[in-house]
Coordinates of C-alpha atoms and ligand atoms in Angstrom, one line a residue:
M1 CA -21.2 -3.6 1.2
E2 CA -21.3 -4.4 -2.4
I3 CA -18.1 -4.5 -4.3
T4 CA -19.2 -6.3 -7.7
D5 CA -22.5 -7.7 -8.5
D6 CA -21.6 -10.9 -6.7
I7 CA -18.4 -9.8 -4.2
F8 CA -19.4 -8.3 -1.0
Y9 CA -17.5 -6.7 1.8
V10 CA -18.0 -8.3 5.2
G11 CA -15.2 -6.7 7.3
V12 CA -15.4 -4.6 10.5
D13 CA -14.0 -1.3 11.5
D14 CA -12.3 -1.3 15.0
H15 CA -12.3 2.1 16.3
S16 CA -11.0 1.3 19.9
I17 CA -7.7 0.0 18.9
D18 CA -4.7 2.6 20.0
L19 CA -1.7 0.4 19.3
F20 CA -1.9 -2.0 16.2
E21 CA 0.5 -5.2 16.8
E22 CA 0.8 -3.4 20.2
Q23 CA 3.3 -0.9 18.8
Y24 CA 1.9 1.1 15.8
P25 CA -0.3 3.9 16.8
T26 CA -3.7 3.8 15.1
P27 CA -5.3 7.3 15.7
N28 CA -7.8 6.4 13.3
G29 CA -8.4 2.7 14.2
M30 CA -8.3 -0.2 11.9
A31 CA -10.2 -2.3 9.5
Y32 CA -10.3 -6.1 9.4
N33 CA -11.4 -6.8 6.0
S34 CA -13.1 -9.9 5.0
Y35 CA -15.0 -10.5 1.6
V36 CA -17.6 -13.2 0.1
I37 CA -17.9 -14.5 -3.2
M38 CA -21.4 -15.5 -4.2
D39 CA -20.9 -17.8 -7.2
E40 CA -22.4 -21.4 -7.9
K41 CA -20.1 -22.2 -5.1
I42 CA -19.8 -19.5 -2.0
A43 CA -16.3 -18.5 -0.9
V44 CA -15.5 -16.6 2.4
L45 CA -12.5 -14.7 2.0
D46 CA -10.6 -14.3 5.6
T47 CA -12.3 -14.0 9.1
V48 CA -11.4 -10.9 11.3
D49 CA -9.9 -10.0 14.6
T50 CA -11.0 -11.9 17.9
H51 CA -13.0 -9.0 19.2
F52 CA -15.3 -8.9 16.0
G53 CA -16.5 -12.3 15.8
T54 CA -20.2 -11.5 16.4
E55 CA -20.4 -8.7 14.2
W56 CA -18.6 -10.2 11.5
L57 CA -20.6 -13.4 11.4
G58 CA -23.6 -11.1 11.6
N59 CA -22.5 -9.2 8.5
L60 CA -21.9 -12.5 6.8
E61 CA -25.2 -14.0 7.4
K62 CA -26.6 -10.9 6.0
V63 CA -25.1 -11.5 2.7
L64 CA -25.6 -15.1 3.0
G65 CA -29.2 -15.3 3.8
K66 CA -30.1 -18.8 4.3
K67 CA -27.2 -20.3 2.0
T68 CA -24.1 -21.7 3.6
P69 CA -20.4 -21.2 2.3
D70 CA -18.5 -23.8 0.4
Y71 CA -15.2 -22.5 1.2
L72 CA -13.3 -20.5 3.5
I73 CA -10.0 -19.1 2.1
I74 CA -7.2 -18.1 4.7
H75 CA -4.6 -15.9 2.9
H76 CA -2.9 -15.0 6.3
M77 CA -2.9 -16.6 9.6
E78 CA -1.9 -13.7 11.8
P79 CA -4.7 -13.4 14.4
D80 CA -6.2 -10.1 13.1
H81 CA -7.4 -12.2 10.2
S82 CA -7.5 -15.7 11.5
A83 CA -9.0 -15.6 15.1
N84 CA -12.6 -16.4 14.0
I85 CA -12.0 -19.5 11.9
V86 CA -13.0 -21.8 14.7
A87 CA -16.0 -19.7 15.7
F88 CA -16.8 -19.7 11.8
M89 CA -16.3 -23.7 11.3
K90 CA -18.6 -24.1 14.4
R91 CA -21.5 -22.2 12.6
Y92 CA -20.7 -23.7 9.1
P93 CA -19.0 -27.1 10.1
A94 CA -19.6 -28.4 6.0
T95 CA -17.1 -25.5 4.8
I96 CA -14.1 -26.5 3.2
L97 CA -10.9 -24.5 4.3
V98 CA -8.5 -23.5 1.6
S99 CA -5.2 -22.4 2.4
S100 CA -1.2 -23.0 2.0
M101 CA 0.6 -25.9 3.9
P102 CA 2.3 -23.7 6.3
A103 CA -1.0 -22.3 7.2
F104 CA -2.4 -25.5 8.2
T105 CA 0.5 -26.3 10.3
M106 CA -0.1 -22.7 12.0
M107 CA -3.9 -23.6 12.6
K108 CA -2.6 -26.7 14.3
Q109 CA -0.5 -24.5 16.6
F110 CA -3.1 -21.7 17.1
F111 CA -6.3 -23.9 17.4
D112 CA -4.8 -27.5 18.2
T113 CA -6.6 -28.7 14.9
E114 CA -5.5 -28.9 11.1
F115 CA -9.2 -29.2 10.0
T116 CA -7.9 -32.6 8.4
S117 CA -11.2 -33.9 6.9
S118 CA -12.2 -30.3 5.6
K119 CA -9.2 -28.9 3.8
I120 CA -7.8 -28.2 0.4
I121 CA -3.8 -27.4 0.1
V122 CA -2.9 -24.9 -2.5
K123 CA 0.3 -24.2 -3.9
D124 CA 1.7 -21.2 -6.2
Q125 CA -0.7 -20.9 -9.1
D126 CA -3.1 -23.5 -8.2
M127 CA -6.8 -22.7 -9.1
L128 CA -10.1 -23.1 -7.5
S129 CA -13.3 -22.7 -9.6
L130 CA -16.3 -21.3 -8.0
G131 CA -18.5 -21.7 -11.1
T132 CA -18.0 -18.3 -13.1
H133 CA -15.4 -17.2 -10.9
T134 CA -11.9 -18.9 -10.6
L135 CA -9.5 -18.1 -8.1
T136 CA -5.9 -18.4 -8.9
F137 CA -3.4 -18.7 -5.7
F138 CA 0.0 -16.9 -5.6
S139 CA 2.4 -17.8 -2.7
A140 CA 3.6 -14.7 -1.0
P141 CA 6.2 -15.7 1.6
M142 CA 7.0 -13.1 4.1
V143 CA 4.4 -10.8 3.0
H144 CA 4.1 -10.7 5.8
W145 CA 4.6 -14.1 7.3
P146 CA 5.7 -17.2 5.7
E147 CA 2.3 -19.0 5.1
V148 CA 0.8 -16.1 3.0
I149 CA -1.1 -16.4 -0.3
V150 CA -2.7 -14.0 -2.5
S151 CA -5.5 -14.8 -4.9
Y152 CA -6.5 -13.1 -8.3
D153 CA -10.3 -13.6 -9.4
N154 CA -10.2 -13.8 -13.2
L155 CA -13.7 -12.5 -13.6
G156 CA -13.9 -9.7 -11.3
K157 CA -10.2 -8.9 -12.3
V158 CA -9.6 -8.5 -8.2
L159 CA -6.4 -9.3 -6.6
F160 CA -7.1 -10.3 -3.2
S161 CA -3.8 -9.1 -1.7
A162 CA -3.6 -10.1 2.1
D163 CA -1.8 -7.4 4.0
S164 CA 0.1 -6.1 1.0
F165 CA -1.6 -2.7 -0.3
G166 CA -3.2 -2.3 3.4
K167 CA -3.0 0.7 5.5
F168 CA -3.7 1.8 9.0
G169 CA -7.3 3.4 9.6
T170 CA -10.8 2.3 9.5
L171 CA -13.0 2.3 6.2
S172 CA -14.9 5.1 7.6
T173 CA -12.0 7.2 8.0
D174 CA -11.6 9.8 5.1
E175 CA -8.0 10.2 4.8
D176 CA -5.2 10.0 2.1
W177 CA -4.4 6.3 1.2
T178 CA -0.5 6.9 0.6
C179 CA 0.7 8.4 4.0
E180 CA -0.8 5.7 6.3
A181 CA 0.0 2.9 3.7
R182 CA 3.5 3.9 3.6
R183 CA 3.9 3.8 7.3
Y184 CA 2.0 0.5 7.4
Y185 CA 4.3 -0.9 4.6
F186 CA 7.7 0.2 6.1
G187 CA 6.5 -1.0 9.8
I188 CA 5.0 -4.2 8.7
V189 CA 6.6 -5.5 5.9
G190 CA 9.6 -3.0 5.4
K191 CA 12.3 -5.8 6.1
Y192 CA 10.9 -7.9 3.2
G193 CA 11.7 -5.6 0.4
I194 CA 12.9 -8.7 -1.8
Q195 CA 9.8 -10.8 -0.8
V196 CA 7.3 -8.1 -2.1
Q197 CA 9.5 -7.8 -5.1
K198 CA 9.0 -11.4 -5.9
L199 CA 5.4 -11.0 -5.2
L200 CA 5.1 -8.2 -7.6
Q201 CA 6.8 -10.0 -10.3
K202 CA 4.1 -12.9 -10.1
I203 CA 1.1 -10.5 -10.3
E204 CA 2.8 -8.0 -13.0
N205 CA 1.0 -9.2 -15.9
L206 CA -2.2 -9.6 -14.3
D207 CA -5.3 -7.5 -15.5
I208 CA -6.0 -6.0 -12.0
R209 CA -8.8 -3.6 -11.9
M210 CA -9.2 -3.8 -8.1
I211 CA -7.4 -4.5 -5.0
C212 CA -8.9 -6.0 -2.0
S213 CA -6.4 -6.0 0.7
L214 CA -7.1 -7.2 4.5
H215 CA -6.6 -3.6 5.8
G216 CA -7.9 -0.3 4.4
P217 CA -10.0 0.6 1.7
I218 CA -10.7 -1.3 -1.6
L219 CA -8.5 0.3 -4.5
K220 CA -10.2 0.7 -7.9
N221 CA -8.9 3.6 -9.7
N222 CA -5.1 4.1 -11.2
I223 CA -4.1 0.5 -9.8
E224 CA -0.9 1.5 -11.5
Y225 CA -0.2 4.4 -8.8
Y226 CA -0.3 1.9 -6.0
M227 CA 1.8 -0.7 -8.0
N228 CA 4.5 1.9 -8.7
L229 CA 4.6 2.9 -4.9
Y230 CA 4.9 -0.6 -4.0
R231 CA 7.8 -1.2 -6.5
I232 CA 9.6 2.0 -5.0
W233 CA 9.1 0.9 -1.4
S234 CA 10.0 -2.8 -1.9
S235 CA 13.4 -1.9 -3.8
Y236 CA 14.4 0.8 -1.3
A237 CA 14.3 3.5 -3.8
V238 CA 13.9 7.1 -2.9
E239 CA 10.4 8.2 -3.3
S240 CA 10.5 12.2 -2.8
E241 CA 13.4 14.5 -2.9
G242 CA 14.1 15.9 0.5
V243 CA 16.1 15.7 3.8
V244 CA 15.0 14.1 7.1
I245 CA 16.8 15.6 10.1
A246 CA 16.2 13.0 12.8
Y247 CA 17.4 14.3 16.3
A248 CA 17.5 13.2 19.7
S249 CA 18.0 16.3 22.1
V250 CA 18.2 16.4 26.1
Y251 CA 18.3 20.1 26.8
G252 CA 17.5 21.7 23.2
N253 CA 21.0 22.3 21.9
T254 CA 21.1 19.5 19.6
Q255 CA 17.4 20.4 18.6
N256 CA 18.8 24.2 17.9
A257 CA 21.3 22.6 15.6
A258 CA 18.6 20.5 13.9
V259 CA 16.4 23.4 13.3
L260 CA 19.2 25.8 12.0
L261 CA 20.4 23.3 9.8
A262 CA 16.7 22.9 8.4
D263 CA 16.6 26.8 7.9
R264 CA 19.8 26.8 5.9
L265 CA 18.7 23.7 3.7
Y266 CA 15.4 25.8 2.9
E267 CA 17.5 29.1 2.1
K268 CA 19.5 27.0 -0.3
G269 CA 16.3 25.7 -1.9
C270 CA 15.9 22.3 -0.5
P271 CA 12.3 21.2 -1.6
K272 CA 11.5 19.7 1.6
V273 CA 13.0 19.3 5.0
V274 CA 11.5 17.0 8.0
L275 CA 12.3 17.5 11.3
S276 CA 11.9 14.3 13.4
N277 CA 12.1 14.8 17.2
L278 CA 12.8 11.0 18.2
T279 CA 12.0 11.3 21.9
R280 CA 8.6 13.1 21.0
D281 CA 7.3 12.2 17.7
D282 CA 5.6 8.9 16.7
M283 CA 8.5 6.7 16.1
T284 CA 6.8 4.9 13.2
E285 CA 6.3 8.1 11.3
C286 CA 10.0 9.0 11.9
I287 CA 10.8 5.5 10.4
E288 CA 8.4 6.1 7.4
D289 CA 10.0 9.3 6.7
A290 CA 13.7 7.8 6.6
F291 CA 12.5 5.5 4.1
R292 CA 10.7 7.9 1.9
Y293 CA 13.4 11.0 1.4
G294 CA 16.9 10.5 0.2
T295 CA 19.2 12.2 2.6
L296 CA 19.0 11.4 6.4
V297 CA 20.7 13.7 9.2
L298 CA 21.2 11.9 12.3
A299 CA 21.7 14.6 15.3
S300 CA 22.3 12.9 18.7
T301 CA 23.6 14.0 21.9
T302 CA 26.5 11.8 23.3
Y303 CA 25.2 9.6 26.2
N304 CA 26.8 7.2 28.3
G305 CA 29.7 7.5 25.9
G306 CA 27.5 6.4 23.0
I307 CA 24.1 7.3 21.7
F308 CA 21.0 9.0 23.2
P309 CA 18.4 6.1 23.8
A310 CA 15.8 7.3 21.3
M311 CA 18.3 7.5 18.5
R312 CA 19.6 4.1 19.3
E313 CA 16.1 2.7 19.0
F314 CA 15.4 4.5 15.8
L315 CA 18.6 3.3 14.3
N316 CA 17.7 -0.4 15.3
H317 CA 14.5 0.0 13.5
L318 CA 16.0 1.2 10.6
C319 CA 18.7 -1.4 10.2
E320 CA 16.3 -4.5 10.8
R321 CA 14.2 -3.1 8.1
N322 CA 17.2 -3.3 5.7
F323 CA 17.5 0.4 5.3
Q324 CA 19.9 1.1 2.3
N325 CA 20.4 3.4 -0.5
R326 CA 20.5 6.9 1.1
R327 CA 22.9 9.7 2.0
I328 CA 23.8 10.1 5.5
A329 CA 25.3 12.9 7.7
F330 CA 25.8 13.4 11.4
I331 CA 25.7 16.0 14.1
E332 CA 26.8 15.0 17.6
N333 CA 26.8 16.9 20.6
G334 CA 28.8 16.4 23.7
S335 CA 30.0 18.5 26.7
W336 CA 33.3 16.7 27.6
A337 CA 33.6 13.6 25.0
P338 CA 31.3 13.9 22.0
S339 CA 31.4 10.4 20.4
A340 CA 27.7 9.9 19.1
A341 CA 28.7 10.2 15.4
K342 CA 31.0 7.4 15.5
A343 CA 28.5 5.2 17.2
M344 CA 25.8 6.0 15.1
K345 CA 28.2 5.4 11.9
S346 CA 28.9 2.0 13.5
M347 CA 25.3 1.1 14.2
L348 CA 24.7 1.4 10.2
D349 CA 27.6 -0.8 9.5
S350 CA 25.2 -3.5 8.2
C351 CA 23.3 -1.4 6.0
A352 CA 23.8 -1.4 2.4
N353 CA 24.7 1.3 -0.1
L354 CA 25.0 4.3 2.1
T355 CA 26.8 7.3 1.4
F356 CA 28.4 9.1 4.3
L357 CA 28.8 12.8 3.8
E358 CA 32.1 14.5 4.4
N359 CA 30.9 17.0 7.1
T360 CA 30.2 15.7 10.4
V361 CA 29.0 18.5 12.7
Q362 CA 30.5 18.5 16.3
I363 CA 28.6 20.7 18.9
R364 CA 30.4 21.2 22.1
S365 CA 27.4 21.8 24.4
A366 CA 25.8 24.7 22.6
I367 CA 25.9 26.1 19.1
N368 CA 28.6 28.6 18.5
A369 CA 30.3 30.3 15.7
D370 CA 32.2 27.1 15.0
S371 CA 29.3 25.0 14.9
R372 CA 27.4 27.3 12.8
T373 CA 30.2 27.3 10.4
Q374 CA 30.1 23.6 10.3
L375 CA 26.5 23.4 9.7
E376 CA 26.8 25.9 6.9
A377 CA 29.2 23.7 5.3
L378 CA 27.0 20.5 5.6
A379 CA 24.1 22.2 4.2
A380 CA 26.3 23.3 1.1
E381 CA 27.3 19.7 0.9
I382 CA 23.5 18.1 1.1
C383 CA 22.6 20.7 -1.5
H384 CA 25.4 20.5 -4.0
Ligands
LIG401 FE1 -3.1 -7.9 8.9 FE2 -0.1 -9.7 9.1 O1 -1.8 -9.2 9.5

């Protein structure tokens, strides 16, 4: 695939993967992107997942013809991108590897070699001339691993952004970028908002016309749209007005309360209510929604004197991703000793800037007139 006159896509689509990183469902597969810049010097940018070495080397050969690459630039050492470095170097042994110092340390760990005789170590803002193209490298530690670099091509005005601006899904899938990019962002780098902000500051003044990530489509139009979403996501700001009601229910009574609250919120004019069934829905979608909207209602049955396991898992995911800046309310259910609300609140102790609403709803086994009144009061407080 031709991206510009002399920049080519040589990545692959993985249609068979069901769980990316063994935890994120990928109903539309995954793309492992790789690029080639054909200049006076030829640079290959990243390799692909271990299962696609033959296909990738074939794609590469079609672009290279009889030429051989001068550089292999490694932006990120996670194996979905680095697994074919050794196979590549066997085929093109004269290539010089270009990457960060910590990346070469990881190469030693993964492959038992640092390619000592054929490497260039780059630091923040180092440049590499290919002829008409010059690449400037920016270190981007923890976006998503510590060794990550991104690069900017001054001629094509292309940002090669490593994992950032990526998404789940193959390139042959025709789907909205934002939803799967958001789920990917909060799953993969949600914890590292500060580090993503630092990267955004470094690239803020570049004239970026195209973003070539390691996953997902090449972004060409309205670059500011994507940059702005990354500013919102990395600062943990509210992206959309609305309420998420995340519930864990055993016999349906806590679920009934969640649905009743959603109805009351819509009646009061709430623009969007998301009901997240934590025991049945894709947990990574539930996490994404919690970071998207401004108010989160947590509804759990009391279990073993604490919280139902799916709710505990959900809260663990939020806390370890630095969940913050949100309004929180609780619904607890308990047939003899309801205590889920207190346990949920204590799990959120480490989160910054949470505003806890005054109304906590308590259900004793099933909804009754009293709990309906409490739900009404909570709906009024949320919509106030
Ligand atoms: Fe796509 Fe962090 O690897």
